[in-house]
């Protein structure tokens, strides 16, 4: 009767040459063995499944090989075979998690003084050494500091920060790194080929990613996939087993984002919810796809990988501009982080998609004046009315495509039907916000000279006049007029009223009207006469929003 051996055990490396990755650790150990500079205590740290115990066992085999201490044990002598089989009497393996008591440690160390039974060294391999109690560490400390010449200590742990500094100072510490996905995938491919099993590269890539830096975890998942797929490692089976979102779904989501169709995007999100999709994983895969698209845009000959074919990357690289790719990527990883804060995962996912479309640079350009907020539109309309200039014709320039390319040669700005003094009307027709909007609101248009607009800035707002803010305002005006615009801003007072001052004046008038109406109210008058009440003038506010 034959027994099945798990792949992680069957393919455990038996020499340094068979190890996957960890070259920084192997190089130090090989040099120490080759130059006879072997320390009496080694500490191997790192996350689970990266090779800590495997390296320790290979080192033990190198030290006790009957052909001599070297970095290449023969693997044929009795000592090597017994070490591989786990029955070498001079290799004492201890699981510290199950032997935490101080009495266990003392019993273990009682035989340290005795020479090894058959081998060159008596080697203590203590796994998960951080699980020992403080008293156990104290019992180990003296022996660890000055062991007999025939004793070596090999310690392994996933949490070195829990070890006392007195123990750390007596060991040579090696930190084993998490393995890259490419190394894990290459090892899985090698094992599948050696086992003569059918596989797909995309399935191997998914398992390598799911391993999260641990080769042992990836091999355990491979075992599970082979059982699930009846001896085959196929992409469809891997996605079904891991609960991964289909590659086609992620690609379709990216295409809908590129098209900028909100209705189709939300219908797609609803379809995902009906299939009980994992939204966190979907956002992870979307982020991964967008990163490859950005690479494709930066390096046109980038060939992609097993999960992201070059033809799909080329399609998306041409459909989404570079700024949107960066925006979508940033929004997806922030949305992934905030999923746990949302009322539910579906709501968090849909809001992430809405943010992607709401903050698109192209959306602002295409939306033009219609994308302006209600507050900004009302403020602009009020300023236009205060200037007694017709606002309807001023909207005509905004109808021009905002994304139209700017000619290289500077062309004169075409005169508008509203004349040169309708600065509030121009601002009302523009989609402008932030500091550039504040700068524009505190200016008066003096006139136009070719492609140059001459503005006068309110002396109270000189802090707004910086090169960066002026450049942004000039760019917005260029998009509005469809030709390059230069600004000539001088600080001086004018008889004309700036849009900001017009809004301030209108707010003051509304407050004065509200106070007058309040004081004239019969109820208020009765309260005054009967109770001697008085009105605090500053507490009276208009019933309508001021902006």
JSON list of N, CA and C in Angstrom, two decimals, residues 281-310:
[
{"chain": "A", "resi": 281, "resn": "UNK", "atom": "N", "xyz": [-11.31, 41.77, -3.32]},
{"chain": "A", "resi": 281, "resn": "UNK", "atom": "CA", "xyz": [-10.45, 41.11, -4.30]},
{"chain": "A", "resi": 281, "resn": "UNK", "atom": "C", "xyz": [-10.59, 41.75, -5.68]},
{"chain": "A", "resi": 282, "resn": "UNK", "atom": "N", "xyz": [-11.81, 42.17, -6.01]},
{"chain": "A", "resi": 282, "resn": "UNK", "atom": "CA", "xyz": [-12.03, 42.82, -7.30]},
{"chain": "A", "resi": 282, "resn": "UNK", "atom": "C", "xyz": [-11.23, 44.12, -7.40]},
{"chain": "A", "resi": 283, "resn": "UNK", "atom": "N", "xyz": [-11.23, 44.91, -6.34]},
{"chain": "A", "resi": 283, "resn": "UNK", "atom": "CA", "xyz": [-10.46, 46.16, -6.35]},
{"chain": "A", "resi": 283, "resn": "UNK", "atom": "C", "xyz": [-8.96, 45.87, -6.39]},
{"chain": "A", "resi": 284, "resn": "UNK", "atom": "N", "xyz": [-8.53, 44.81, -5.71]},
{"chain": "A", "resi": 284, "resn": "UNK", "atom": "CA", "xyz": [-7.11, 44.42, -5.78]},
{"chain": "A", "resi": 284, "resn": "UNK", "atom": "C", "xyz": [-6.72, 44.08, -7.22]},
{"chain": "A", "resi": 285, "resn": "UNK", "atom": "N", "xyz": [-7.54, 43.29, -7.89]},
{"chain": "A", "resi": 285, "resn": "UNK", "atom": "CA", "xyz": [-7.22, 42.89, -9.25]},
{"chain": "A", "resi": 285, "resn": "UNK", "atom": "C", "xyz": [-7.31, 44.07, -10.21]},
{"chain": "A", "resi": 286, "resn": "UNK", "atom": "N", "xyz": [-8.25, 44.98, -9.97]},
{"chain": "A", "resi": 286, "resn": "UNK", "atom": "CA", "xyz": [-8.33, 46.18, -10.81]},
{"chain": "A", "resi": 286, "resn": "UNK", "atom": "C", "xyz": [-7.08, 47.03, -10.64]},
{"chain": "A", "resi": 287, "resn": "UNK", "atom": "N", "xyz": [-6.62, 47.17, -9.40]},
{"chain": "A", "resi": 287, "resn": "UNK", "atom": "CA", "xyz": [-5.38, 47.92, -9.15]},
{"chain": "A", "resi": 287, "resn": "UNK", "atom": "C", "xyz": [-4.21, 47.28, -9.87]},
{"chain": "A", "resi": 288, "resn": "UNK", "atom": "N", "xyz": [-4.13, 45.96, -9.82]},
{"chain": "A", "resi": 288, "resn": "UNK", "atom": "CA", "xyz": [-3.05, 45.25, -10.49]},
{"chain": "A", "resi": 288, "resn": "UNK", "atom": "C", "xyz": [-3.10, 45.48, -12.00]},
{"chain": "A", "resi": 289, "resn": "UNK", "atom": "N", "xyz": [-4.31, 45.42, -12.57]},
{"chain": "A", "resi": 289, "resn": "UNK", "atom": "CA", "xyz": [-4.46, 45.66, -14.01]},
{"chain": "A", "resi": 289, "resn": "UNK", "atom": "C", "xyz": [-4.05, 47.08, -14.37]},
{"chain": "A", "resi": 290, "resn": "UNK", "atom": "N", "xyz": [-4.48, 48.07, -13.58]},
{"chain": "A", "resi": 290, "resn": "UNK", "atom": "CA", "xyz": [-4.14, 49.46, -13.87]},
{"chain": "A", "resi": 290, "resn": "UNK", "atom": "C", "xyz": [-2.64, 49.70, -13.78]},
{"chain": "A", "resi": 291, "resn": "UNK", "atom": "N", "xyz": [-1.99, 49.02, -12.85]},
{"chain": "A", "resi": 291, "resn": "UNK", "atom": "CA", "xyz": [-0.52, 49.16, -12.75]},
{"chain": "A", "resi": 291, "resn": "UNK", "atom": "C", "xyz": [0.15, 48.66, -14.02]},
{"chain": "A", "resi": 292, "resn": "UNK", "atom": "N", "xyz": [-0.35, 47.55, -14.57]},
{"chain": "A", "resi": 292, "resn": "UNK", "atom": "CA", "xyz": [0.23, 47.02, -15.82]},
{"chain": "A", "resi": 292, "resn": "UNK", "atom": "C", "xyz": [-0.07, 47.97, -16.99]},
{"chain": "A", "resi": 293, "resn": "UNK", "atom": "N", "xyz": [-1.27, 48.58, -16.98]},
{"chain": "A", "resi": 293, "resn": "UNK", "atom": "CA", "xyz": [-1.61, 49.53, -18.04]},
{"chain": "A", "resi": 293, "resn": "UNK", "atom": "C", "xyz": [-0.67, 50.73, -17.99]},
{"chain": "A", "resi": 294, "resn": "UNK", "atom": "N", "xyz": [-0.39, 51.22, -16.79]},
{"chain": "A", "resi": 294, "resn": "UNK", "atom": "CA", "xyz": [0.53, 52.35, -16.64]},
{"chain": "A", "resi": 294, "resn": "UNK", "atom": "C", "xyz": [1.92, 51.98, -17.15]},
{"chain": "A", "resi": 295, "resn": "UNK", "atom": "N", "xyz": [2.36, 50.76, -16.87]},
{"chain": "A", "resi": 295, "resn": "UNK", "atom": "CA", "xyz": [3.66, 50.30, -17.39]},
{"chain": "A", "resi": 295, "resn": "UNK", "atom": "C", "xyz": [3.64, 50.25, -18.91]},
{"chain": "A", "resi": 296, "resn": "UNK", "atom": "N", "xyz": [2.52, 49.79, -19.46]},
{"chain": "A", "resi": 296, "resn": "UNK", "atom": "CA", "xyz": [2.41, 49.71, -20.92]},
{"chain": "A", "resi": 296, "resn": "UNK", "atom": "C", "xyz": [2.47, 51.10, -21.55]},
{"chain": "A", "resi": 297, "resn": "UNK", "atom": "N", "xyz": [1.85, 52.09, -20.91]},
{"chain": "A", "resi": 297, "resn": "UNK", "atom": "CA", "xyz": [1.90, 53.45, -21.43]},
{"chain": "A", "resi": 297, "resn": "UNK", "atom": "C", "xyz": [3.29, 54.05, -21.31]},
{"chain": "A", "resi": 298, "resn": "UNK", "atom": "N", "xyz": [4.00, 53.69, -20.25]},
{"chain": "A", "resi": 298, "resn": "UNK", "atom": "CA", "xyz": [5.34, 54.22, -20.04]},
{"chain": "A", "resi": 298, "resn": "UNK", "atom": "C", "xyz": [6.36, 53.52, -20.91]},
{"chain": "A", "resi": 299, "resn": "UNK", "atom": "N", "xyz": [6.23, 52.19, -21.03]},
{"chain": "A", "resi": 299, "resn": "UNK", "atom": "CA", "xyz": [7.15, 51.39, -21.83]},
{"chain": "A", "resi": 299, "resn": "UNK", "atom": "C", "xyz": [6.31, 50.64, -22.87]},
{"chain": "A", "resi": 300, "resn": "UNK", "atom": "N", "xyz": [6.18, 51.16, -24.07]},
{"chain": "A", "resi": 300, "resn": "UNK", "atom": "CA", "xyz": [5.27, 50.55, -25.07]},
{"chain": "A", "resi": 300, "resn": "UNK", "atom": "C", "xyz": [5.55, 49.09, -25.38]},
{"chain": "A", "resi": 301, "resn": "UNK", "atom": "N", "xyz": [6.81, 48.63, -25.25]},
{"chain": "A", "resi": 301, "resn": "UNK", "atom": "CA", "xyz": [7.11, 47.24, -25.58]},
{"chain": "A", "resi": 301, "resn": "UNK", "atom": "C", "xyz": [6.97, 46.32, -24.37]},
{"chain": "A", "resi": 302, "resn": "UNK", "atom": "N", "xyz": [6.34, 46.79, -23.29]},
{"chain": "A", "resi": 302, "resn": "UNK", "atom": "CA", "xyz": [6.11, 45.93, -22.13]},
{"chain": "A", "resi": 302, "resn": "UNK", "atom": "C", "xyz": [5.18, 44.79, -22.52]},
{"chain": "A", "resi": 303, "resn": "UNK", "atom": "N", "xyz": [5.56, 43.56, -22.18]},
{"chain": "A", "resi": 303, "resn": "UNK", "atom": "CA", "xyz": [4.86, 42.38, -22.69]},
{"chain": "A", "resi": 303, "resn": "UNK", "atom": "C", "xyz": [3.81, 41.83, -21.74]},
{"chain": "A", "resi": 304, "resn": "UNK", "atom": "N", "xyz": [3.62, 42.43, -20.57]},
{"chain": "A", "resi": 304, "resn": "UNK", "atom": "CA", "xyz": [2.62, 41.92, -19.65]},
{"chain": "A", "resi": 304, "resn": "UNK", "atom": "C", "xyz": [3.06, 40.63, -18.98]},
{"chain": "A", "resi": 305, "resn": "UNK", "atom": "N", "xyz": [2.10, 39.85, -18.50]},
{"chain": "A", "resi": 305, "resn": "UNK", "atom": "CA", "xyz": [2.40, 38.58, -17.85]},
{"chain": "A", "resi": 305, "resn": "UNK", "atom": "C", "xyz": [1.25, 37.61, -18.11]},
{"chain": "A", "resi": 306, "resn": "UNK", "atom": "N", "xyz": [1.26, 36.50, -17.35]},
{"chain": "A", "resi": 306, "resn": "UNK", "atom": "CA", "xyz": [0.27, 35.46, -17.60]},
{"chain": "A", "resi": 306, "resn": "UNK", "atom": "C", "xyz": [-1.16, 35.93, -17.34]},
{"chain": "A", "resi": 307, "resn": "UNK", "atom": "N", "xyz": [-1.33, 36.84, -16.37]},
{"chain": "A", "resi": 307, "resn": "UNK", "atom": "CA", "xyz": [-2.67, 37.31, -16.03]},
{"chain": "A", "resi": 307, "resn": "UNK", "atom": "C", "xyz": [-3.09, 38.52, -16.84]},
{"chain": "A", "resi": 308, "resn": "UNK", "atom": "N", "xyz": [-2.14, 39.20, -17.47]},
{"chain": "A", "resi": 308, "resn": "UNK", "atom": "CA", "xyz": [-2.44, 40.43, -18.21]},
{"chain": "A", "resi": 308, "resn": "UNK", "atom": "C", "xyz": [-1.78, 40.37, -19.59]},
{"chain": "A", "resi": 309, "resn": "UNK", "atom": "N", "xyz": [-2.47, 39.78, -20.58]},
{"chain": "A", "resi": 309, "resn": "UNK", "atom": "CA", "xyz": [-1.90, 39.65, -21.92]},
{"chain": "A", "resi": 309, "resn": "UNK", "atom": "C", "xyz": [-1.59, 41.02, -22.54]},
{"chain": "A", "resi": 310, "resn": "UNK", "atom": "N", "xyz": [-0.56, 41.10, -23.39]},
{"chain": "A", "resi": 310, "resn": "UNK", "atom": "CA", "xyz": [-0.17, 42.40, -23.95]},
{"chain": "A", "resi": 310, "resn": "UNK", "atom": "C", "xyz": [-1.25, 43.04, -24.81]}
]
